């Protein structure tokens, strides 16, 4: 009988044996720390890496801490690897890596304390690390050599220590550094180059680097740019950040300003720091801080020798020169428009295109200039158009000579000349006018320089004067209107003086009548207060008495007294000559009204006493 299934049973048993055996974890705990270099500058950053392999699940790692170092950034990553050897069980290894970006707070030979790991009631420590800190900046960390092999294969060894920044601007070579004390938020000015020729563009960019939330930028003070011609390239109205990495620390970078600088003189030109007031946080939890950027220097070299004639320091860049003429055939008396167009990359608003010239038979008027600047990729470029109006003075054929514009191409480091073609204008007689007699070419050339009238065929007509003679008239002082005309100003002056005096008297009477009316209204108000004397609202009674007395005092003293203190009212009454007894009555009534309104009001007898005192103060006022 045939036996079946023996091969299948063997496979099942092999799989069960593999499952029963299970994976075997790498034996032994590995825990150590390393630095990317042994010598650093006091302005440099370096990386401390703490690696743990096959740590228990309950392990807790405490990274080293020291006052000698400033922690700019820290990160943690974990990777697990599986390997088989000799057909045995799977070997699984889990590696956790802690990376700290540090900067030394002082120079000398410093010690980084050991890191600690607590697991299963035991504490494991790494070795301490010695590092030498030199003053200044030594630069980036060198590549790792094979003379210092790692104690454990690092699963992250194939990853670069610093990933390339996909948002980096290739034109900016100036790499920012993290300032001390402001590592979470700082202002940074940078240049796309620091060595240029006179007239060559260098781009200044001002950024905010932040690891905190920003609300607004309240004020920006740009650097003093002495020795530069500047043009605005970019000035964002809203905060828009992009990811940037500085010394291994991720930041959000916000562009504040970008300007094109054109040095106008050679030498070492300094750019002072910029300043900004920045609000961080959200809404009412915002915090306003003031930040100052770094200063910059630009080395400006003079233009090399061998410049063409008429070369200016502003003629640096890549330029094209052309002309545009409205017509080349024109009637006499009609204008011609000629445009000289200079376009390219460079200091558009500071270059001077060549001047249009021509024969004396063509009158060239002063031009008008228009500019159009359109920066692209942080480079200033555009066109400058100089428009001339040319008026022919005689008929014939005339030539406007070719134009030349010398410039220095900074990229090619050579001088170039942009040229145009000459312009030939044919001036014809106006329609309906007689044709001038033909002249030889030599005579035309000589006549072009002569000053004579050629605007019409017949020339200018002579001016004729027409006049008639009359007998001398009678002198004005003998005429009848002379005396009244002389006396009229005196009469007008006397009339003005009379009217002024009348108005003064009327104004005095008006003020007196107004004062009497106010006093009468105050007494009437006191009568109204008397009606409130027996009422339940004592405060209303005293308030009415006080208002009546204040209105009366305002009428008698010539000005309102509401809001004045008792002392000031007393002084004004004394200055007006009010007797001491009457001043005492007035002040008594005012004090009693305050006490009555805020102190309970008093009884009926007290109210009557206040009323009698107010009446006595108003009666018999001198």
Short mmCIF file of N, CA and C in Angstrom, two decimals, residues 320-326 336-343 348-357 364-372 383-390 400 403 405 420 423:
data_model
loop_
_atom_site.label_atom_id
_atom_site.label_comp_id
_atom_site.label_asym_id
_atom_site.label_seq_id
_atom_site.Cartn_x
_atom_site.Cartn_y
_atom_site.Cartn_z
N UNK A 320 21.51 96.13 -23.43
CA UNK A 320 21.22 96.19 -24.85
C UNK A 320 20.72 97.60 -25.16
N UNK A 321 21.18 98.17 -26.26
CA UNK A 321 20.82 99.53 -26.66
C UNK A 321 20.12 99.49 -28.00
N UNK A 322 19.01 100.22 -28.12
CA UNK A 322 18.26 100.26 -29.37
C UNK A 322 17.56 101.62 -29.47
N UNK A 323 17.09 101.93 -30.68
CA UNK A 323 16.35 103.16 -30.93
C UNK A 323 15.04 102.83 -31.62
N UNK A 324 14.07 103.71 -31.42
CA UNK A 324 12.76 103.55 -32.06
C UNK A 324 12.33 104.92 -32.57
N UNK A 325 12.13 105.07 -33.89
CA UNK A 325 11.75 106.34 -34.49
C UNK A 325 10.33 106.22 -35.01
N UNK A 326 9.54 107.28 -34.80
CA UNK A 326 8.14 107.23 -35.20
C UNK A 326 7.99 107.18 -36.72
N UNK A 336 9.17 114.61 -35.15
CA UNK A 336 9.54 113.19 -35.19
C UNK A 336 9.92 112.77 -33.76
N UNK A 337 9.40 111.62 -33.32
CA UNK A 337 9.70 111.10 -31.99
C UNK A 337 10.75 110.00 -32.11
N UNK A 338 11.84 110.20 -31.36
CA UNK A 338 12.92 109.21 -31.35
C UNK A 338 13.10 108.73 -29.92
N UNK A 339 13.03 107.42 -29.71
CA UNK A 339 13.21 106.81 -28.39
C UNK A 339 14.55 106.08 -28.34
N UNK A 340 15.35 106.40 -27.31
CA UNK A 340 16.59 105.67 -27.05
C UNK A 340 16.29 104.71 -25.90
N UNK A 341 16.38 103.42 -26.15
CA UNK A 341 15.96 102.38 -25.22
C UNK A 341 17.19 101.63 -24.72
N UNK A 342 17.38 101.64 -23.42
CA UNK A 342 18.46 100.88 -22.78
C UNK A 342 17.81 99.88 -21.84
N UNK A 343 18.03 98.59 -22.07
CA UNK A 343 17.40 97.55 -21.25
C UNK A 343 18.43 96.47 -20.93
N UNK A 348 19.18 100.02 -13.14
CA UNK A 348 18.39 100.62 -14.22
C UNK A 348 18.17 102.11 -13.98
N UNK A 349 17.86 102.49 -12.74
CA UNK A 349 17.50 103.88 -12.46
C UNK A 349 18.70 104.80 -12.32
N UNK A 350 19.90 104.29 -12.43
CA UNK A 350 21.08 105.12 -12.24
C UNK A 350 21.96 105.19 -13.49
N UNK A 351 21.65 104.41 -14.50
CA UNK A 351 22.44 104.46 -15.73
C UNK A 351 21.97 105.63 -16.58
N UNK A 352 22.85 106.13 -17.42
CA UNK A 352 22.53 107.25 -18.31
C UNK A 352 22.74 106.81 -19.75
N UNK A 353 21.66 106.63 -20.51
CA UNK A 353 21.83 106.27 -21.92
C UNK A 353 22.55 107.38 -22.68
N UNK A 354 23.17 107.06 -23.82
CA UNK A 354 23.86 108.09 -24.60
C UNK A 354 22.89 109.15 -25.10
N UNK A 355 23.39 110.37 -25.24
CA UNK A 355 22.56 111.50 -25.65
C UNK A 355 22.42 111.52 -27.16
N UNK A 356 21.19 111.81 -27.62
CA UNK A 356 20.91 111.88 -29.05
C UNK A 356 21.39 113.24 -29.59
N UNK A 357 22.16 113.20 -30.64
CA UNK A 357 22.65 114.41 -31.29
C UNK A 357 22.29 114.37 -32.77
N UNK A 364 16.57 119.40 -31.63
CA UNK A 364 16.28 118.30 -30.70
C UNK A 364 15.95 118.90 -29.34
N UNK A 365 14.73 118.66 -28.85
CA UNK A 365 14.29 119.22 -27.58
C UNK A 365 14.73 118.32 -26.41
N UNK A 366 14.69 118.91 -25.21
CA UNK A 366 15.07 118.14 -24.02
C UNK A 366 14.17 116.92 -23.87
N UNK A 367 14.75 115.76 -23.49
CA UNK A 367 13.97 114.51 -23.49
C UNK A 367 13.19 114.31 -22.18
N UNK A 368 12.32 113.34 -22.23
CA UNK A 368 11.63 112.82 -21.04
C UNK A 368 12.07 111.37 -20.82
N UNK A 369 12.22 110.98 -19.55
CA UNK A 369 12.75 109.65 -19.21
C UNK A 369 11.71 108.87 -18.43
N UNK A 370 11.51 107.63 -18.81
CA UNK A 370 10.62 106.71 -18.09
C UNK A 370 11.38 105.42 -17.80
N UNK A 371 11.12 104.88 -16.61
CA UNK A 371 11.78 103.64 -16.17
C UNK A 371 10.74 102.57 -15.91
N UNK A 372 11.13 101.36 -16.17
CA UNK A 372 10.32 100.19 -15.84
C UNK A 372 11.24 99.13 -15.27
N UNK A 383 14.08 98.44 -18.07
CA UNK A 383 14.44 99.28 -19.19
C UNK A 383 14.29 100.73 -18.81
N UNK A 384 15.15 101.55 -19.43
CA UNK A 384 15.08 103.01 -19.31
C UNK A 384 14.91 103.56 -20.71
N UNK A 385 13.83 104.33 -20.90
CA UNK A 385 13.48 104.88 -22.21
C UNK A 385 13.61 106.39 -22.15
N UNK A 386 14.45 106.95 -23.02
CA UNK A 386 14.62 108.40 -23.14
C UNK A 386 13.99 108.82 -24.47
N UNK A 387 12.94 109.66 -24.39
CA UNK A 387 12.17 110.02 -25.58
C UNK A 387 12.49 111.46 -25.98
N UNK A 388 12.91 111.64 -27.23
CA UNK A 388 13.27 112.96 -27.77
C UNK A 388 12.22 113.39 -28.80
N UNK A 389 12.00 114.71 -28.86
CA UNK A 389 11.17 115.31 -29.91
C UNK A 389 12.10 116.06 -30.86
N UNK A 390 12.09 115.66 -32.11
CA UNK A 390 12.97 116.23 -33.13
C UNK A 390 12.11 117.02 -34.11
N UNK A 400 20.83 111.15 -38.12
CA UNK A 400 21.14 111.12 -36.70
C UNK A 400 22.20 110.05 -36.48
N UNK A 403 24.60 105.55 -31.84
CA UNK A 403 24.86 105.75 -30.42
C UNK A 403 25.65 104.57 -29.87
N UNK A 405 27.00 102.72 -26.03
CA UNK A 405 26.88 102.66 -24.57
C UNK A 405 27.90 101.64 -24.05
N UNK A 420 23.93 101.23 -31.70
CA UNK A 420 22.74 101.31 -32.53
C UNK A 420 23.15 101.71 -33.95
N UNK A 423 20.24 106.84 -37.91
CA UNK A 423 18.87 107.06 -38.36
C UNK A 423 18.88 108.14 -39.43
#
